[in-house]
mmCIF file of C-alpha atoms in Angstrom:
data_model
loop_
_atom_site.group_PDB
_atom_site.id
_atom_site.type_symbol
_atom_site.label_atom_id
_atom_site.label_comp_id
_atom_site.label_asym_id
_atom_site.label_seq_id
_atom_site.Cartn_x
_atom_site.Cartn_y
_atom_site.Cartn_z
ATOM 1 C CA MET A 123 84.090 196.462 -188.378
ATOM 2 C CA ALA A 124 83.883 195.871 -192.093
ATOM 3 C CA ILE A 125 84.124 192.586 -193.950
ATOM 4 C CA THR A 126 86.725 192.621 -196.683
ATOM 5 C CA TRP A 127 87.457 189.983 -199.278
ATOM 6 C CA PHE A 128 90.737 188.342 -200.193
ATOM 7 C CA TRP A 129 91.527 189.554 -203.693
ATOM 8 C CA ALA A 130 91.376 186.001 -205.090
ATOM 9 C CA ILE A 131 88.351 184.773 -203.088
ATOM 10 C CA LEU A 132 86.397 183.694 -206.175
ATOM 11 C CA LYS A 133 89.367 181.666 -207.425
ATOM 12 C CA MET A 134 89.650 180.024 -203.992
ATOM 13 C CA LEU A 135 85.960 179.132 -203.985
ATOM 14 C CA ASP A 136 86.227 177.723 -207.492
ATOM 15 C CA ARG A 137 89.286 175.701 -206.478
ATOM 16 C CA TYR A 138 87.399 174.117 -203.567
ATOM 17 C CA GLY A 139 84.115 173.751 -205.468
ATOM 18 C CA VAL A 140 82.179 176.104 -203.177
ATOM 19 C CA ASP A 141 79.229 178.093 -204.478
ATOM 20 C CA PRO A 142 79.804 181.768 -203.544
ATOM 21 C CA ASP A 143 76.134 182.011 -202.499
ATOM 22 C CA ASP A 144 76.736 179.375 -199.811
ATOM 23 C CA MET A 145 79.635 181.388 -198.397
ATOM 24 C CA PHE A 146 77.576 184.585 -198.428
ATOM 25 C CA ASP A 147 74.649 182.789 -196.744
ATOM 26 C CA VAL A 148 76.849 181.706 -193.825
ATOM 27 C CA ILE A 149 78.306 185.200 -193.449
ATOM 28 C CA ASN A 150 74.792 186.659 -193.589
ATOM 29 C CA ALA A 151 73.616 184.198 -190.910
ATOM 30 C CA TRP A 152 76.500 185.360 -188.712
ATOM 31 C CA MET A 153 75.942 189.084 -189.284
ATOM 32 C CA THR A 154 72.149 188.980 -188.897
ATOM 33 C CA ALA A 155 71.899 186.120 -186.358
ATOM 34 C CA THR A 156 69.235 184.441 -188.513
ATOM 35 C CA ARG A 157 70.777 180.985 -188.044
ATOM 36 C CA PRO A 158 73.234 179.644 -185.494
ATOM 37 C CA VAL A 159 76.892 179.649 -186.507
ATOM 38 C CA TRP A 160 79.778 178.076 -184.637
ATOM 39 C CA PHE A 161 82.999 180.048 -184.321
ATOM 40 C CA ARG A 162 86.095 177.880 -184.289
ATOM 41 C CA THR A 163 89.792 178.516 -184.552
ATOM 42 C CA ALA A 164 92.252 176.776 -186.817
ATOM 43 C CA THR A 165 96.041 176.795 -186.653
ATOM 44 C CA ASP A 166 98.282 176.006 -189.587
ATOM 45 C CA PRO A 167 100.773 173.441 -188.279
ATOM 46 C CA ALA A 168 103.418 174.570 -190.775
ATOM 47 C CA THR A 169 103.327 178.290 -189.938
ATOM 48 C CA GLY A 170 101.627 178.432 -186.553
ATOM 49 C CA LEU A 171 99.253 181.108 -187.853
ATOM 50 C CA THR A 172 95.811 181.041 -186.272
ATOM 51 C CA THR A 173 92.627 182.047 -188.041
ATOM 52 C CA PHE A 174 88.966 181.813 -187.221
ATOM 53 C CA VAL A 175 86.446 179.613 -188.942
ATOM 54 C CA ILE A 176 82.685 180.059 -189.032
ATOM 55 C CA TRP A 177 80.764 176.798 -189.360
ATOM 56 C CA GLY A 178 77.201 177.297 -190.464
ATOM 57 C CA ARG A 179 74.521 176.258 -192.885
ATOM 58 C CA ALA A 180 73.801 178.011 -196.126
ATOM 59 C CA GLY A 181 70.180 178.789 -196.942
ATOM 60 C CA SER A 182 70.066 175.483 -198.830
ATOM 61 C CA GLY A 183 71.130 173.635 -195.662
ATOM 62 C CA THR A 184 74.644 172.885 -196.888
ATOM 63 C CA ALA A 185 77.148 172.812 -194.007
ATOM 64 C CA THR A 186 79.888 175.271 -194.901
ATOM 65 C CA ALA A 187 83.063 176.579 -193.254
ATOM 66 C CA VAL A 188 84.076 180.195 -193.917
ATOM 67 C CA TYR A 189 87.692 181.117 -193.127
ATOM 68 C CA ALA A 190 88.538 184.644 -192.036
ATOM 69 C CA ARG A 191 91.242 186.585 -190.252
ATOM 70 C CA PRO A 192 91.443 189.917 -188.500
ATOM 71 C CA LYS A 193 92.931 192.668 -190.615
ATOM 72 C CA GLY A 194 93.241 195.836 -188.581
ATOM 73 C CA HIS A 195 89.727 196.678 -187.383
ATOM 74 C CA ASP A 196 88.184 194.634 -190.178
ATOM 75 C CA THR A 197 87.668 190.958 -190.955
ATOM 76 C CA GLU A 198 89.045 189.528 -194.187
ATOM 77 C CA VAL A 199 87.297 186.475 -195.622
ATOM 78 C CA TYR A 200 89.811 184.444 -197.582
ATOM 79 C CA ALA A 201 88.334 180.961 -198.198
ATOM 80 C CA ALA A 202 85.371 178.644 -197.710
ATOM 81 C CA ARG A 203 84.906 174.901 -197.934
ATOM 82 C CA TYR A 204 82.104 172.456 -197.469
ATOM 83 C CA LEU A 205 82.350 170.472 -194.263
ATOM 84 C CA THR A 206 83.574 166.880 -194.458
ATOM 85 C CA ALA A 207 81.396 164.015 -193.221
ATOM 86 C CA ASP A 208 83.272 163.959 -189.878
ATOM 87 C CA GLN A 209 82.918 167.719 -189.515
ATOM 88 C CA ILE A 210 79.202 167.539 -190.328
ATOM 89 C CA ALA A 211 78.720 164.933 -187.585
ATOM 90 C CA GLU A 212 80.525 167.206 -185.102
ATOM 91 C CA PHE A 213 78.545 170.228 -186.280
ATOM 92 C CA GLU A 214 75.226 168.376 -185.967
ATOM 93 C CA LYS A 215 76.074 167.486 -182.358
ATOM 94 C CA TRP A 216 76.765 171.172 -181.703
ATOM 95 C CA GLU A 217 73.549 172.221 -183.499
ATOM 96 C CA ALA A 218 71.514 169.847 -181.322
ATOM 97 C CA THR A 219 72.526 171.845 -178.252
ATOM 98 C CA HIS A 220 72.438 175.382 -179.743
ATOM 99 C CA ASP A 221 69.422 177.091 -181.208
ATOM 100 C CA ASP A 222 70.535 180.667 -180.608
#
């Protein structure tokens, strides 16, 4: 499996105010298992399309969501956002029970 990037990923990150390093940190934590990450799914109510979301912390501690989808045998990363206050509270509850 390879990780590929949506052609406009940097524009998407800029649009949402996400530092690319934070996105890369979460992906690195997932690929190297250096920090716990929480895999979630998200479904677009308008289209019904389902994607997966990786909730994790960047090296700076910032809670970040990375959005990706399967593309053949690969995984395409297409967006990232910082977690909202409600999402951070949910993530912190999950973190309290997972240290793997």
